[in-house]
Amino acid sequence: MDNRPIGVFDSGLGGLSTVRAMKKLLPNEDIIYFGDTGRVPYGTRSNETVETYAAQDIKFLKSFSCKMIVAACGTVSTAASNVLEMTGLPTTGITKPSARAAVNATKNKIIGVMGTSATINSGAFDDEIKAYDSDIKVVSASCPLLVSLVESNWIDIDDEVTNAAVKRYIEPIINAGADTIILGCTHFPILAPIIQKVAGNGVTLIDTGLEEARYVKEALSANGIENDAEHKGAQRFFVSDKTQNFCDVARVLLGEDISDSCEFIDIFKVI
Ligand code: DGL
C-alpha cells in the first residue's frame, strides 16, 4: 500500500480527460494536477522547449512526493518522452496505452491519429502502432487549432466553428477509410461528441484519457503501490494562469465545481 498522490500534468486543461477516467477507475487515489495554462499550447513549440517545460512541470509535481508521474499530454508523451524516462518513478504518457487500444480495435487495419503538430511530426504513434503490427496503415492529421478551441470552452456539440474545424482536419483520415481514430492529444476526448458526429458512428474513437487511466491502474498494481481501498481519493489542481476558465471546463467535464481545490501557482517561482 502507498498513500502518496499521483502527479498528473498537461499544458492546460486537456489532461482533465485523464483525471475524469482516473476518478472512475482509481477512486482511492489522491491526484495532484498541474495544468500549465500560462504557457499553453505546447504542441506548436520545439521539442527542446517542450522538454524544458515538461521537466519543470515534473519538478513541481515531485515536490508533493508523488509515487507516479502521468503525462496527460500527447505532446510531452511523444515529443519529450525522454524527460519522462528520467523521473526515477513509475511513469506513463498516452502513446503506448492508446496505440495498444487502437491496434486491438481496428478491423480494417487503417488507424487515424489526430494530434498537435509536435506529436504528428514526432512520428511516435506510427512507430508504436507499427511495433504492434507492421501491416497497419497510419493516417495522421495535425490539428493545432482544436487545442485553442477547447481552452476557449468552445466544446458544445453544436458549436459551428469547432464542427467546421474538426471536419476540415479529419477529412484525410475519413477519406483514407480509417475505422479507428486515436484522439492523440488529451484535449481531444473533450471534443469526442463532435468528432464522433463528423466521423460517423462506424468509427471507433480511442479516448486517450481513458486508455491512460487504465494503464495507470495496471502500473500501480504491478508496482504494488495502490492506495488503501478504504481511502476516498481527493484531487488538488494547480494552474499557471487564471483559474476561472479551467474551473468552467472542469465543471462540464468532471461534473463538479473544483474552484475550492484549484489554485494559481507562479511556475517560475516554484521551479
Ligand atoms: N493536451 C496537450 C496534448 O495532449 C495539448 C497540446 C498543446 O498544448 O498544444 O498534446
mmCIF file of C-alpha atoms and ligand atoms in Angstrom:
data_model
loop_
_atom_site.group_PDB
_atom_site.id
_atom_site.type_symbol
_atom_site.label_atom_id
_atom_site.label_comp_id
_atom_site.label_asym_id
_atom_site.label_seq_id
_atom_site.Cartn_x
_atom_site.Cartn_y
_atom_site.Cartn_z
ATOM 1 C CA MET A 1 0.000 0.000 0.000
ATOM 2 C CA ASP A 2 1.236 3.505 -0.799
ATOM 3 C CA ASN A 3 -0.766 6.595 0.162
ATOM 4 C CA ARG A 4 1.331 9.135 -1.756
ATOM 5 C CA PRO A 5 -0.522 11.046 -4.510
ATOM 6 C CA ILE A 6 -0.216 10.555 -8.269
ATOM 7 C CA GLY A 7 1.105 13.584 -10.164
ATOM 8 C CA VAL A 8 -0.672 14.371 -13.428
ATOM 9 C CA PHE A 9 0.215 17.199 -15.787
ATOM 10 C CA ASP A 10 -0.695 18.759 -19.099
ATOM 11 C CA SER A 11 -0.066 22.011 -20.923
ATOM 12 C CA GLY A 12 -3.583 23.063 -19.930
ATOM 13 C CA LEU A 13 -6.916 21.505 -19.223
ATOM 14 C CA GLY A 14 -6.767 18.574 -21.697
ATOM 15 C CA GLY A 15 -5.343 16.316 -19.000
ATOM 16 C CA LEU A 16 -8.679 16.565 -17.228
ATOM 17 C CA SER A 17 -9.818 13.847 -19.629
ATOM 18 C CA THR A 18 -7.283 11.565 -17.919
ATOM 19 C CA VAL A 19 -8.365 12.767 -14.461
ATOM 20 C CA ARG A 20 -12.008 12.077 -15.352
ATOM 21 C CA ALA A 21 -11.142 8.453 -16.149
ATOM 22 C CA MET A 22 -8.773 8.094 -13.161
ATOM 23 C CA LYS A 23 -11.502 9.220 -10.775
ATOM 24 C CA LYS A 24 -13.722 6.399 -12.073
ATOM 25 C CA LEU A 25 -11.093 3.658 -12.317
ATOM 26 C CA LEU A 26 -8.961 4.640 -9.304
ATOM 27 C CA PRO A 27 -11.384 6.061 -6.727
ATOM 28 C CA ASN A 28 -8.924 5.517 -3.850
ATOM 29 C CA GLU A 29 -6.072 7.531 -5.335
ATOM 30 C CA ASP A 30 -5.165 11.129 -4.496
ATOM 31 C CA ILE A 31 -4.284 13.251 -7.536
ATOM 32 C CA ILE A 32 -2.181 16.394 -7.819
ATOM 33 C CA TYR A 33 -2.838 18.000 -11.216
ATOM 34 C CA PHE A 34 -0.793 20.724 -12.822
ATOM 35 C CA GLY A 35 -2.128 22.491 -15.938
ATOM 36 C CA ASP A 36 0.421 24.847 -17.435
ATOM 37 C CA THR A 37 -2.286 27.213 -18.695
ATOM 38 C CA GLY A 38 0.110 30.159 -18.652
ATOM 39 C CA ARG A 39 2.268 28.518 -21.340
ATOM 40 C CA VAL A 40 -0.282 26.522 -23.371
ATOM 41 C CA PRO A 41 -0.008 25.480 -26.199
ATOM 42 C CA TYR A 42 2.983 23.154 -26.103
ATOM 43 C CA GLY A 43 2.168 21.480 -29.413
ATOM 44 C CA THR A 44 3.378 24.282 -31.667
ATOM 45 C CA ARG A 45 6.764 24.622 -29.911
ATOM 46 C CA SER A 46 10.142 22.987 -30.497
ATOM 47 C CA ASN A 47 10.953 19.663 -28.837
ATOM 48 C CA GLU A 48 13.620 21.444 -26.752
ATOM 49 C CA THR A 49 11.083 23.897 -25.325
ATOM 50 C CA VAL A 50 8.581 21.130 -24.602
ATOM 51 C CA GLU A 51 11.334 19.169 -22.827
ATOM 52 C CA THR A 52 12.217 22.192 -20.667
ATOM 53 C CA TYR A 53 8.586 22.838 -19.741
ATOM 54 C CA ALA A 54 7.929 19.151 -19.031
ATOM 55 C CA ALA A 55 10.996 18.924 -16.762
ATOM 56 C CA GLN A 56 9.753 21.963 -14.798
ATOM 57 C CA ASP A 57 6.216 20.563 -14.520
ATOM 58 C CA ILE A 58 7.597 17.265 -13.210
ATOM 59 C CA LYS A 59 9.841 19.059 -10.715
ATOM 60 C CA PHE A 60 6.802 20.881 -9.344
ATOM 61 C CA LEU A 61 4.807 17.636 -9.018
ATOM 62 C CA LYS A 62 7.716 15.868 -7.345
ATOM 63 C CA SER A 63 7.609 18.488 -4.579
ATOM 64 C CA PHE A 64 4.412 16.688 -3.444
ATOM 65 C CA SER A 65 6.294 13.356 -3.114
ATOM 66 C CA CYS A 66 4.248 11.741 -5.861
ATOM 67 C CA LYS A 67 4.515 7.975 -6.309
ATOM 68 C CA MET A 68 3.881 8.096 -10.060
ATOM 69 C CA ILE A 69 4.053 10.771 -12.759
ATOM 70 C CA VAL A 70 1.425 10.773 -15.508
ATOM 71 C CA ALA A 71 1.990 12.940 -18.572
ATOM 72 C CA ALA A 72 -1.615 13.585 -19.555
ATOM 73 C CA CYS A 73 -0.314 15.460 -22.570
ATOM 74 C CA GLY A 74 0.148 13.963 -26.009
ATOM 75 C CA THR A 75 2.830 16.473 -26.899
ATOM 76 C CA VAL A 76 5.014 15.640 -23.889
ATOM 77 C CA SER A 77 4.330 11.898 -24.348
ATOM 78 C CA THR A 78 5.542 11.962 -27.947
ATOM 79 C CA ALA A 79 7.976 14.880 -28.348
ATOM 80 C CA ALA A 80 9.592 14.858 -24.879
ATOM 81 C CA SER A 81 9.299 11.247 -23.736
ATOM 82 C CA ASN A 82 12.992 11.222 -22.752
ATOM 83 C CA VAL A 83 12.167 13.624 -19.891
ATOM 84 C CA LEU A 84 9.576 11.181 -18.581
ATOM 85 C CA GLU A 85 12.132 8.394 -18.585
ATOM 86 C CA MET A 86 14.362 10.409 -16.230
ATOM 87 C CA THR A 87 11.852 10.846 -13.376
ATOM 88 C CA GLY A 88 13.097 7.845 -11.375
ATOM 89 C CA LEU A 89 9.434 6.999 -10.674
ATOM 90 C CA PRO A 90 6.849 4.854 -12.411
ATOM 91 C CA THR A 91 5.530 6.965 -15.234
ATOM 92 C CA THR A 92 3.386 6.901 -18.346
ATOM 93 C CA GLY A 93 2.389 9.056 -21.274
ATOM 94 C CA ILE A 94 -0.533 8.462 -23.626
ATOM 95 C CA THR A 95 1.282 6.892 -26.594
ATOM 96 C CA LYS A 96 1.625 3.252 -25.592
ATOM 97 C CA PRO A 97 -1.792 2.852 -23.905
ATOM 98 C CA SER A 98 -3.708 4.385 -26.814
ATOM 99 C CA ALA A 99 -1.704 2.709 -29.580
ATOM 100 C CA ARG A 100 -2.359 -0.628 -27.873
ATOM 101 C CA ALA A 101 -6.114 0.079 -27.702
ATOM 102 C CA ALA A 102 -6.263 1.213 -31.350
ATOM 103 C CA VAL A 103 -4.448 -1.881 -32.611
ATOM 104 C CA ASN A 104 -6.940 -4.044 -30.707
ATOM 105 C CA ALA A 105 -9.887 -2.045 -32.049
ATOM 106 C CA THR A 106 -9.128 -1.782 -35.773
ATOM 107 C CA LYS A 107 -10.669 -4.343 -38.108
ATOM 108 C CA ASN A 108 -9.564 -2.942 -41.462
ATOM 109 C CA LYS A 109 -6.033 -2.055 -40.233
ATOM 110 C CA ILE A 110 -6.346 1.642 -41.036
ATOM 111 C CA ILE A 111 -5.862 3.875 -37.998
ATOM 112 C CA GLY A 112 -6.181 7.656 -37.948
ATOM 113 C CA VAL A 113 -4.173 9.732 -35.479
ATOM 114 C CA MET A 114 -5.164 13.273 -34.502
ATOM 115 C CA GLY A 115 -2.564 15.262 -32.580
ATOM 116 C CA THR A 116 -0.701 18.508 -32.215
ATOM 117 C CA SER A 117 1.963 19.438 -34.767
ATOM 118 C CA ALA A 118 4.741 18.339 -32.389
ATOM 119 C CA THR A 119 3.061 14.968 -31.840
ATOM 120 C CA ILE A 120 2.439 14.266 -35.513
ATOM 121 C CA ASN A 121 5.948 15.418 -36.502
ATOM 122 C CA SER A 122 7.474 13.106 -33.890
ATOM 123 C CA GLY A 123 6.033 10.026 -35.650
ATOM 124 C CA ALA A 124 5.753 8.409 -32.207
ATOM 125 C CA PHE A 125 2.257 6.976 -32.746
ATOM 126 C CA ASP A 126 3.246 5.488 -36.125
ATOM 127 C CA ASP A 127 6.276 3.826 -34.512
ATOM 128 C CA GLU A 128 4.294 2.474 -31.585
ATOM 129 C CA ILE A 129 1.456 1.142 -33.785
ATOM 130 C CA LYS A 130 3.859 -0.403 -36.308
ATOM 131 C CA ALA A 131 5.750 -2.088 -33.460
ATOM 132 C CA TYR A 132 2.489 -3.923 -32.627
ATOM 133 C CA ASP A 133 1.556 -4.672 -36.239
ATOM 134 C CA SER A 134 3.610 -3.514 -39.217
ATOM 135 C CA ASP A 135 0.708 -4.155 -41.643
ATOM 136 C CA ILE A 136 -1.356 -1.341 -40.188
ATOM 137 C CA LYS A 137 -1.665 1.847 -42.230
ATOM 138 C CA VAL A 138 -1.479 5.036 -40.145
ATOM 139 C CA VAL A 139 -3.017 8.294 -41.418
ATOM 140 C CA SER A 140 -2.116 11.314 -39.307
ATOM 141 C CA ALA A 141 -3.659 14.767 -39.007
ATOM 142 C CA SER A 142 -2.107 17.618 -37.137
ATOM 143 C CA CYS A 143 -4.949 19.634 -35.558
ATOM 144 C CA PRO A 144 -3.363 22.504 -33.587
ATOM 145 C CA LEU A 145 -6.389 24.845 -33.613
ATOM 146 C CA LEU A 146 -8.516 22.356 -31.700
ATOM 147 C CA VAL A 147 -6.381 22.923 -28.580
ATOM 148 C CA SER A 148 -7.262 26.642 -28.536
ATOM 149 C CA LEU A 149 -10.936 25.895 -29.182
ATOM 150 C CA VAL A 150 -11.060 23.616 -26.132
ATOM 151 C CA GLU A 151 -9.102 26.105 -23.999
ATOM 152 C CA SER A 152 -11.715 28.705 -25.054
ATOM 153 C CA ASN A 153 -14.520 26.361 -23.929
ATOM 154 C CA TRP A 154 -15.955 26.079 -27.489
ATOM 155 C CA ILE A 155 -16.855 22.493 -26.796
ATOM 156 C CA ASP A 156 -20.620 22.368 -27.311
ATOM 157 C CA ILE A 157 -21.637 19.597 -29.742
ATOM 158 C CA ASP A 158 -23.375 22.175 -31.947
ATOM 159 C CA ASP A 159 -20.575 24.749 -31.940
ATOM 160 C CA GLU A 160 -20.328 25.688 -35.635
ATOM 161 C CA VAL A 161 -16.705 26.800 -35.597
ATOM 162 C CA THR A 162 -15.448 23.703 -33.796
ATOM 163 C CA ASN A 163 -17.526 21.411 -36.030
ATOM 164 C CA ALA A 164 -16.078 23.087 -39.137
ATOM 165 C CA ALA A 165 -12.511 22.830 -37.817
ATOM 166 C CA VAL A 166 -12.913 19.144 -36.945
ATOM 167 C CA LYS A 167 -14.425 18.422 -40.376
ATOM 168 C CA ARG A 168 -11.536 20.076 -42.171
ATOM 169 C CA TYR A 169 -8.842 18.445 -40.062
ATOM 170 C CA ILE A 170 -10.104 14.874 -40.200
ATOM 171 C CA GLU A 171 -11.092 14.778 -43.878
ATOM 172 C CA PRO A 172 -7.877 12.943 -44.922
ATOM 173 C CA ILE A 173 -8.415 10.355 -42.193
ATOM 174 C CA ILE A 174 -12.032 9.745 -43.246
ATOM 175 C CA ASN A 175 -11.100 9.654 -46.946
ATOM 176 C CA ALA A 176 -8.449 7.034 -46.211
ATOM 177 C CA GLY A 177 -11.190 4.818 -44.722
ATOM 178 C CA ALA A 178 -9.862 4.624 -41.141
ATOM 179 C CA ASP A 179 -12.171 2.613 -38.876
ATOM 180 C CA THR A 180 -10.370 3.774 -35.708
ATOM 181 C CA ILE A 181 -9.125 7.217 -34.683
ATOM 182 C CA ILE A 182 -6.738 7.911 -31.817
ATOM 183 C CA LEU A 183 -7.557 11.211 -30.105
ATOM 184 C CA GLY A 184 -3.799 11.703 -29.731
ATOM 185 C CA CYS A 185 -3.964 14.923 -27.745
ATOM 186 C CA THR A 186 -5.656 14.903 -24.350
ATOM 187 C CA HIS A 187 -7.661 17.979 -25.272
ATOM 188 C CA PHE A 188 -9.463 15.975 -27.976
ATOM 189 C CA PRO A 189 -11.506 13.496 -25.864
ATOM 190 C CA ILE A 190 -13.306 16.637 -24.692
ATOM 191 C CA LEU A 191 -14.419 17.076 -28.327
ATOM 192 C CA ALA A 192 -15.305 13.381 -28.754
ATOM 193 C CA PRO A 193 -19.051 14.023 -29.335
ATOM 194 C CA ILE A 194 -18.223 16.401 -32.197
ATOM 195 C CA ILE A 195 -15.507 14.167 -33.654
ATOM 196 C CA GLN A 196 -17.846 11.137 -33.493
ATOM 197 C CA LYS A 197 -20.608 13.113 -35.237
ATOM 198 C CA VAL A 198 -18.250 14.176 -38.028
ATOM 199 C CA ALA A 199 -16.519 10.789 -38.408
ATOM 200 C CA GLY A 200 -19.739 8.754 -38.201
ATOM 201 C CA ASN A 201 -20.812 6.059 -35.769
ATOM 202 C CA GLY A 202 -18.918 3.309 -37.602
ATOM 203 C CA VAL A 203 -15.589 4.781 -36.483
ATOM 204 C CA THR A 204 -14.139 3.814 -33.093
ATOM 205 C CA LEU A 205 -12.599 6.718 -31.191
ATOM 206 C CA ILE A 206 -9.746 5.919 -28.831
ATOM 207 C CA ASP A 207 -10.108 8.091 -25.736
ATOM 208 C CA THR A 208 -6.511 8.692 -24.709
ATOM 209 C CA GLY A 209 -7.547 9.782 -21.209
ATOM 210 C CA LEU A 210 -9.398 6.532 -20.585
ATOM 211 C CA GLU A 211 -6.619 4.351 -22.000
ATOM 212 C CA GLU A 212 -4.007 6.198 -19.972
ATOM 213 C CA ALA A 213 -6.023 5.758 -16.770
ATOM 214 C CA ARG A 214 -6.305 2.017 -17.494
ATOM 215 C CA TYR A 215 -2.542 1.882 -17.888
ATOM 216 C CA VAL A 216 -2.004 3.767 -14.593
ATOM 217 C CA LYS A 217 -4.191 1.198 -12.842
ATOM 218 C CA GLU A 218 -2.073 -1.640 -14.249
ATOM 219 C CA ALA A 219 1.174 0.133 -13.273
ATOM 220 C CA LEU A 220 0.046 0.740 -9.670
ATOM 221 C CA SER A 221 -0.856 -2.904 -9.331
ATOM 222 C CA ALA A 222 2.373 -4.129 -10.996
ATOM 223 C CA ASN A 223 4.441 -1.961 -8.623
ATOM 224 C CA GLY A 224 2.299 -2.798 -5.559
ATOM 225 C CA ILE A 225 1.700 0.896 -4.851
ATOM 226 C CA GLU A 226 -2.101 1.177 -4.773
ATOM 227 C CA ASN A 227 -3.626 3.310 -2.043
ATOM 228 C CA ASP A 228 -5.702 1.897 0.813
ATOM 229 C CA ALA A 229 -9.008 0.512 -0.538
ATOM 230 C CA GLU A 230 -10.849 2.361 2.264
ATOM 231 C CA HIS A 231 -9.391 5.734 1.258
ATOM 232 C CA LYS A 232 -11.562 8.189 -0.675
ATOM 233 C CA GLY A 233 -9.338 9.810 -3.289
ATOM 234 C CA ALA A 234 -9.096 13.610 -3.391
ATOM 235 C CA GLN A 235 -7.808 15.972 -6.080
ATOM 236 C CA ARG A 236 -5.891 19.222 -5.953
ATOM 237 C CA PHE A 237 -5.483 21.306 -9.094
ATOM 238 C CA PHE A 238 -2.814 23.899 -9.860
ATOM 239 C CA VAL A 239 -2.687 26.148 -12.918
ATOM 240 C CA SER A 240 -0.131 28.703 -14.046
ATOM 241 C CA ASP A 241 -2.715 31.300 -15.153
ATOM 242 C CA LYS A 242 -6.168 32.380 -14.023
ATOM 243 C CA THR A 243 -8.331 29.605 -12.619
ATOM 244 C CA GLN A 244 -11.736 30.678 -13.984
ATOM 245 C CA ASN A 245 -11.731 29.078 -17.432
ATOM 246 C CA PHE A 246 -10.093 25.929 -16.098
ATOM 247 C CA CYS A 247 -12.831 25.581 -13.479
ATOM 248 C CA ASP A 248 -15.560 26.231 -16.081
ATOM 249 C CA VAL A 249 -14.389 23.375 -18.307
ATOM 250 C CA ALA A 250 -13.773 21.127 -15.283
ATOM 251 C CA ARG A 251 -17.406 21.666 -14.258
ATOM 252 C CA VAL A 252 -18.566 20.280 -17.634
ATOM 253 C CA LEU A 253 -16.010 17.507 -17.768
ATOM 254 C CA LEU A 254 -15.835 16.279 -14.185
ATOM 255 C CA GLY A 255 -19.385 17.275 -13.331
ATOM 256 C CA GLU A 256 -18.290 19.160 -10.227
ATOM 257 C CA ASP A 257 -17.232 22.559 -9.001
ATOM 258 C CA ILE A 258 -13.492 22.404 -8.314
ATOM 259 C CA SER A 259 -12.976 26.096 -7.504
ATOM 260 C CA ASP A 260 -12.146 25.334 -3.850
ATOM 261 C CA SER A 261 -9.427 22.863 -4.823
ATOM 262 C CA CYS A 262 -7.940 24.861 -7.727
ATOM 263 C CA GLU A 263 -5.079 27.312 -7.152
ATOM 264 C CA PHE A 264 -2.914 29.561 -9.253
ATOM 265 C CA ILE A 265 0.842 28.984 -8.921
ATOM 266 C CA ASP A 266 3.655 31.005 -10.396
ATOM 267 C CA ILE A 267 5.607 28.165 -12.034
ATOM 268 C CA PHE A 268 8.723 30.352 -12.284
ATOM 269 C CA LYS A 269 8.763 30.811 -8.504
ATOM 270 C CA VAL A 270 8.201 27.155 -7.704
ATOM 271 C CA ILE A 271 10.782 25.622 -10.006
HETATM 272 N N1 DGL B 1 -3.118 18.311 -24.158
HETATM 273 C C1 DGL B 1 -1.962 18.630 -24.956
HETATM 274 C C2 DGL B 1 -1.598 17.416 -25.790
HETATM 275 O O1 DGL B 1 -2.108 16.358 -25.474
HETATM 276 C C3 DGL B 1 -2.268 19.897 -25.662
HETATM 277 C C4 DGL B 1 -1.251 20.327 -26.610
HETATM 278 C C5 DGL B 1 -0.819 21.733 -26.619
HETATM 279 O O2 DGL B 1 -0.609 22.297 -25.548
HETATM 280 O O3 DGL B 1 -0.637 22.206 -27.732
HETATM 281 O O4 DGL B 1 -0.818 17.426 -26.703
#
